[in-house]
């Protein structure tokens, strides 16, 4: 009996520490059941062990499965989870096929906003294609204390901010807003003509894009055979993205000739930052050279499709030295016409390589609002912080009241990929709110090259490499 009391007290102490950490005292309702498990044993928790035949066999497996799922859910929610790099947006810092150990403790785990979800899934049941979570109950955002805050140049995992609305057709699931604006612009041009932004002020452009957005939204909604049904996802069920934080709350960011400036000072570029280079070849790149310079088949596909491929400066220099293989190579400064940056409902003349200046919202600090910047801050105010925002006759109303400023309730971050010309990031969908931050990658626990198979595809040198060492 003394042993049982000792076990009970240890478990109770750990459980109470956990409740104190997450500041959720509703969990005290569980204490009587913990007491029963170890001391009174009035409830037959494992009744099936007294059964015979198939019932005992089946229930033993059910018991083990339920315990495993609960343990995985608890660990993934509050401590860590695994994440695989699905695309090349962070190359060559993190590579497609890298598997990351992501710490929730680094920035503090979020209390789940949609707590009823199937463990090991983000938003969809793989075999059935249906939601893996129940939207009710839905709790407000709250984050418990972690080991620190997001720091400049941290690599961060976060929920995709523009993933609040999706089209169920798979190829459009992360492209709702782009589809709406692209469709709306086409319809507007066909029915009204192409507008001349040079003769319009920002208030007129903002009003014009209200029409554009309405055209596009109606078109997407009325064509479910092409886009699928439109639905919404809660914050913590949106796709996980991983990028580098290049701008912190309260900083003013500007990109000039590809270099990020913060409060007027250049921010150090990642060691393996990539840009696209225009290149003409005299012959195909030898496999040995591709392996030496870490050039993937995806990069070659870009070269074949667009005449340019992403490279580090070191790789570009090395290729230029192979005169027998490379005819010409130069940095790609061409901006594609469809390369539309955030915000879409304004005309600032910004591009992926020359952007801003833009102030990053900080919790408790205010921004003066005008028609010159409302397009930038409309989404944080309206969507992320839940306000009713309207613009009438060039005047801004928030929650029905005339407003010339706004004080933010959350911190925001500016995230960009190290593969700067091949990354869908804050330049295209704006700020990342603090309630979207998931965690910090700690190390790469596995890495496999999608271009190679078997043992030759294992990147042995990357195994257990610390992410903080990738600058």
Short mmCIF file of C-alpha atoms in Angstrom, two decimals, residues 47-299:
data_model
loop_
_atom_site.label_atom_id
_atom_site.label_comp_id
_atom_site.label_asym_id
_atom_site.label_seq_id
_atom_site.Cartn_x
_atom_site.Cartn_y
_atom_site.Cartn_z
CA UNK A 47 -12.42 -5.27 -16.63
CA UNK A 48 -11.56 -7.03 -19.89
CA UNK A 49 -8.59 -8.78 -18.26
CA UNK A 50 -11.10 -11.00 -16.45
CA UNK A 51 -12.86 -11.91 -19.69
CA UNK A 52 -12.01 -14.91 -21.85
CA UNK A 53 -11.63 -15.66 -25.53
CA UNK A 54 -11.72 -12.98 -28.27
CA UNK A 55 -13.00 -10.20 -25.97
CA UNK A 56 -9.83 -10.23 -23.91
CA UNK A 57 -7.66 -10.36 -27.04
CA UNK A 58 -9.50 -7.53 -28.83
CA UNK A 59 -9.73 -5.28 -25.78
CA UNK A 60 -6.03 -5.68 -25.01
CA UNK A 61 -5.29 -4.27 -28.46
CA UNK A 62 -7.89 -1.52 -28.08
CA UNK A 63 -6.39 -0.58 -24.70
CA UNK A 64 -2.86 -0.39 -26.15
CA UNK A 65 -4.04 1.59 -29.19
CA UNK A 66 -6.00 4.12 -27.13
CA UNK A 67 -3.06 4.63 -24.77
CA UNK A 68 -0.67 5.13 -27.71
CA UNK A 69 -2.98 7.64 -29.43
CA UNK A 70 -3.51 9.65 -26.24
CA UNK A 71 0.23 9.68 -25.51
CA UNK A 72 1.06 10.77 -29.07
CA UNK A 73 -1.62 13.49 -28.98
CA UNK A 74 -0.32 14.81 -25.65
CA UNK A 75 3.36 14.77 -26.73
CA UNK A 76 2.68 16.35 -30.14
CA UNK A 77 0.44 19.02 -28.65
CA UNK A 78 2.68 20.21 -25.83
CA UNK A 79 6.25 19.05 -26.42
CA UNK A 80 7.38 18.17 -29.92
CA UNK A 81 6.33 16.80 -33.29
CA UNK A 82 7.97 15.65 -36.49
CA UNK A 83 7.86 17.68 -39.68
CA UNK A 84 9.10 16.88 -43.18
CA UNK A 85 10.33 19.54 -45.62
CA UNK A 86 7.95 19.12 -48.59
CA UNK A 87 9.34 21.76 -50.96
CA UNK A 88 12.49 23.64 -51.91
CA UNK A 89 11.57 27.03 -50.42
CA UNK A 90 14.33 26.85 -47.76
CA UNK A 91 17.05 25.29 -49.89
CA UNK A 92 19.94 25.08 -49.53
CA UNK A 93 19.60 25.56 -45.78
CA UNK A 94 16.93 22.88 -45.33
CA UNK A 95 16.42 20.39 -48.14
CA UNK A 96 13.39 18.62 -49.55
CA UNK A 97 13.32 15.29 -47.71
CA UNK A 98 14.70 16.61 -44.41
CA UNK A 99 12.73 15.35 -41.39
CA UNK A 100 12.76 17.79 -38.50
CA UNK A 101 12.33 17.40 -34.75
CA UNK A 102 10.20 20.48 -33.94
CA UNK A 103 10.13 21.75 -30.36
CA UNK A 104 6.85 23.20 -29.07
CA UNK A 105 8.62 24.22 -25.85
CA UNK A 106 10.93 26.72 -27.57
CA UNK A 107 8.22 29.36 -28.02
CA UNK A 108 5.62 27.81 -25.70
CA UNK A 109 2.95 25.33 -26.86
CA UNK A 110 -0.49 26.59 -27.77
CA UNK A 111 -3.51 25.36 -25.90
CA UNK A 112 -5.36 23.47 -28.67
CA UNK A 113 -8.02 25.60 -30.34
CA UNK A 114 -9.69 22.53 -31.86
CA UNK A 115 -8.94 19.89 -29.20
CA UNK A 116 -10.98 17.05 -30.72
CA UNK A 117 -8.69 15.79 -33.47
CA UNK A 118 -7.20 12.50 -34.59
CA UNK A 119 -3.53 12.21 -33.50
CA UNK A 120 -0.85 12.19 -36.23
CA UNK A 121 -3.07 14.17 -38.63
CA UNK A 122 -3.15 17.88 -39.39
CA UNK A 123 -6.56 18.38 -40.96
CA UNK A 124 -7.46 15.37 -43.13
CA UNK A 125 -7.82 11.61 -42.63
CA UNK A 126 -5.46 10.17 -45.28
CA UNK A 127 -7.54 7.18 -46.40
CA UNK A 128 -10.92 8.89 -46.35
CA UNK A 129 -10.16 12.48 -47.41
CA UNK A 130 -12.46 13.84 -44.69
CA UNK A 131 -11.75 16.20 -41.80
CA UNK A 132 -9.65 14.68 -39.05
CA UNK A 133 -10.99 17.11 -36.44
CA UNK A 134 -14.29 18.29 -35.00
CA UNK A 135 -14.69 22.07 -35.13
CA UNK A 136 -16.58 22.20 -31.80
CA UNK A 137 -15.52 23.01 -29.17
CA UNK A 138 -13.33 25.85 -30.43
CA UNK A 139 -11.21 27.65 -27.84
CA UNK A 140 -9.63 31.10 -28.08
CA UNK A 141 -5.91 31.38 -28.71
CA UNK A 142 -3.72 30.99 -25.64
CA UNK A 143 -0.04 30.09 -25.42
CA UNK A 144 1.65 28.82 -22.28
CA UNK A 145 5.10 30.00 -21.26
CA UNK A 146 7.96 28.53 -23.25
CA UNK A 147 11.74 28.74 -23.22
CA UNK A 148 11.89 31.96 -25.21
CA UNK A 149 10.49 34.03 -28.09
CA UNK A 150 11.00 33.97 -31.83
CA UNK A 151 14.38 35.51 -32.61
CA UNK A 152 15.59 37.18 -35.78
CA UNK A 153 16.77 34.62 -38.38
CA UNK A 154 15.19 31.69 -36.51
CA UNK A 155 13.77 28.97 -38.73
CA UNK A 156 10.13 28.64 -37.62
CA UNK A 157 7.27 26.22 -38.25
CA UNK A 158 3.89 27.96 -38.44
CA UNK A 159 0.37 27.53 -39.77
CA UNK A 160 -0.13 28.95 -43.26
CA UNK A 161 -1.86 32.33 -42.68
CA UNK A 162 -3.71 32.40 -46.01
CA UNK A 163 -5.02 28.87 -45.39
CA UNK A 164 -8.13 30.01 -43.51
CA UNK A 165 -10.24 29.49 -46.64
CA UNK A 166 -9.64 26.63 -49.06
CA UNK A 167 -11.09 25.03 -52.15
CA UNK A 168 -11.53 21.30 -51.65
CA UNK A 169 -10.12 20.50 -55.07
CA UNK A 170 -6.64 19.27 -54.08
CA UNK A 171 -4.56 21.36 -56.48
CA UNK A 172 -6.19 24.57 -55.24
CA UNK A 173 -6.23 23.87 -51.51
CA UNK A 174 -3.64 26.52 -50.61
CA UNK A 175 -4.46 28.92 -53.41
CA UNK A 176 -7.92 30.31 -52.63
CA UNK A 177 -7.05 34.01 -52.49
CA UNK A 178 -4.75 33.83 -55.50
CA UNK A 179 -7.50 32.09 -57.47
CA UNK A 180 -10.04 34.72 -56.42
CA UNK A 181 -7.86 37.68 -57.40
CA UNK A 182 -6.63 36.08 -60.64
CA UNK A 183 -10.17 35.19 -61.71
CA UNK A 184 -11.51 38.58 -60.66
CA UNK A 185 -8.85 40.46 -62.62
CA UNK A 186 -9.63 38.43 -65.75
CA UNK A 187 -13.37 39.02 -65.44
CA UNK A 188 -12.85 42.73 -64.77
CA UNK A 189 -10.59 43.09 -67.83
CA UNK A 190 -13.04 41.21 -70.07
CA UNK A 191 -16.09 43.22 -68.99
CA UNK A 192 -14.70 46.64 -68.11
CA UNK A 193 -11.12 46.82 -69.41
CA UNK A 194 -7.69 47.12 -67.87
CA UNK A 195 -7.51 49.97 -65.33
CA UNK A 196 -4.83 52.65 -65.52
CA UNK A 197 -3.30 52.72 -62.05
CA UNK A 198 -1.11 55.70 -62.96
CA UNK A 199 -4.14 58.00 -62.90
CA UNK A 200 -5.68 56.54 -59.70
CA UNK A 201 -4.99 57.19 -56.05
CA UNK A 202 -4.87 54.41 -53.44
CA UNK A 203 -8.50 54.97 -52.37
CA UNK A 204 -9.67 54.47 -55.95
CA UNK A 205 -7.48 51.40 -56.37
CA UNK A 206 -8.83 49.96 -53.11
CA UNK A 207 -12.43 50.45 -54.31
CA UNK A 208 -11.57 48.91 -57.67
CA UNK A 209 -10.20 45.80 -56.02
CA UNK A 210 -13.38 45.44 -53.99
CA UNK A 211 -15.10 44.82 -57.32
CA UNK A 212 -12.28 42.57 -58.52
CA UNK A 213 -12.46 40.47 -55.36
CA UNK A 214 -16.25 40.20 -55.58
CA UNK A 215 -16.04 39.08 -59.22
CA UNK A 216 -13.42 36.46 -58.40
CA UNK A 217 -15.12 35.18 -55.24
CA UNK A 218 -18.42 34.69 -57.09
CA UNK A 219 -16.68 32.92 -59.96
CA UNK A 220 -14.83 30.48 -57.72
CA UNK A 221 -17.99 29.83 -55.63
CA UNK A 222 -20.10 29.21 -58.75
CA UNK A 223 -17.64 26.75 -60.33
CA UNK A 224 -17.38 23.86 -57.84
CA UNK A 225 -16.66 21.45 -60.72
CA UNK A 226 -13.33 23.25 -61.18
CA UNK A 227 -12.38 24.39 -57.69
CA UNK A 228 -14.41 22.11 -55.41
CA UNK A 229 -16.42 23.26 -52.42
CA UNK A 230 -15.20 26.24 -50.41
CA UNK A 231 -14.61 25.63 -46.73
CA UNK A 232 -12.71 27.14 -43.78
CA UNK A 233 -10.05 25.79 -41.45
CA UNK A 234 -9.32 26.91 -37.88
CA UNK A 235 -5.87 28.33 -37.20
CA UNK A 236 -4.27 25.23 -35.71
CA UNK A 237 -5.61 22.96 -38.49
CA UNK A 238 -4.07 24.90 -41.38
CA UNK A 239 -1.10 23.59 -43.34
CA UNK A 240 2.27 23.73 -41.59
CA UNK A 241 4.88 25.89 -43.31
CA UNK A 242 8.53 26.38 -42.40
CA UNK A 243 10.44 29.59 -43.22
CA UNK A 244 13.07 31.87 -41.73
CA UNK A 245 11.98 34.84 -39.61
CA UNK A 246 13.58 37.91 -41.22
CA UNK A 247 11.48 40.56 -39.47
CA UNK A 248 10.33 40.94 -35.86
CA UNK A 249 7.36 42.82 -34.33
CA UNK A 250 7.88 46.58 -34.35
CA UNK A 251 10.60 46.55 -37.02
CA UNK A 252 10.33 48.33 -40.35
CA UNK A 253 11.31 46.00 -43.19
CA UNK A 254 12.38 46.88 -46.69
CA UNK A 255 13.86 44.77 -49.47
CA UNK A 256 16.24 46.64 -51.79
CA UNK A 257 17.91 44.77 -54.64
CA UNK A 258 17.12 41.46 -52.89
CA UNK A 259 18.73 42.48 -49.55
CA UNK A 260 16.45 42.67 -46.49
CA UNK A 261 16.85 45.88 -44.46
CA UNK A 262 15.48 46.22 -40.92
CA UNK A 263 15.11 49.75 -39.56
CA UNK A 264 17.47 50.87 -42.31
CA UNK A 265 20.22 48.33 -41.59
CA UNK A 266 20.92 45.29 -43.83
CA UNK A 267 20.10 41.93 -42.28
CA UNK A 268 22.67 39.20 -42.80
CA UNK A 269 21.68 36.85 -45.60
CA UNK A 270 21.69 33.10 -44.89
CA UNK A 271 24.96 31.44 -45.86
CA UNK A 272 23.23 29.29 -48.47
CA UNK A 273 20.72 31.81 -49.80
CA UNK A 274 19.59 31.04 -53.35
CA UNK A 275 18.44 33.23 -56.23
CA UNK A 276 17.56 32.18 -59.74
CA UNK A 277 20.19 32.44 -62.46
CA UNK A 278 19.60 32.51 -66.20
CA UNK A 279 21.77 29.87 -67.78
CA UNK A 280 22.47 28.37 -71.20
CA UNK A 281 24.17 25.01 -71.41
CA UNK A 282 26.41 23.58 -74.10
CA UNK A 283 25.65 20.08 -72.87
CA UNK A 284 23.71 18.37 -70.09
CA UNK A 285 25.08 18.77 -66.59
CA UNK A 286 26.99 15.61 -65.60
CA UNK A 287 25.52 13.72 -62.66
CA UNK A 288 28.84 13.96 -60.81
CA UNK A 289 28.81 17.76 -61.09
CA UNK A 290 25.16 17.93 -59.97
CA UNK A 291 26.00 15.83 -56.94
CA UNK A 292 29.08 17.91 -56.15
CA UNK A 293 27.14 21.20 -56.31
CA UNK A 294 23.98 19.70 -54.73
CA UNK A 295 21.81 20.48 -57.79
CA UNK A 296 18.48 18.62 -57.83
CA UNK A 297 16.30 17.47 -60.71
CA UNK A 298 13.75 20.07 -59.54
CA UNK A 299 16.28 22.80 -60.24
#
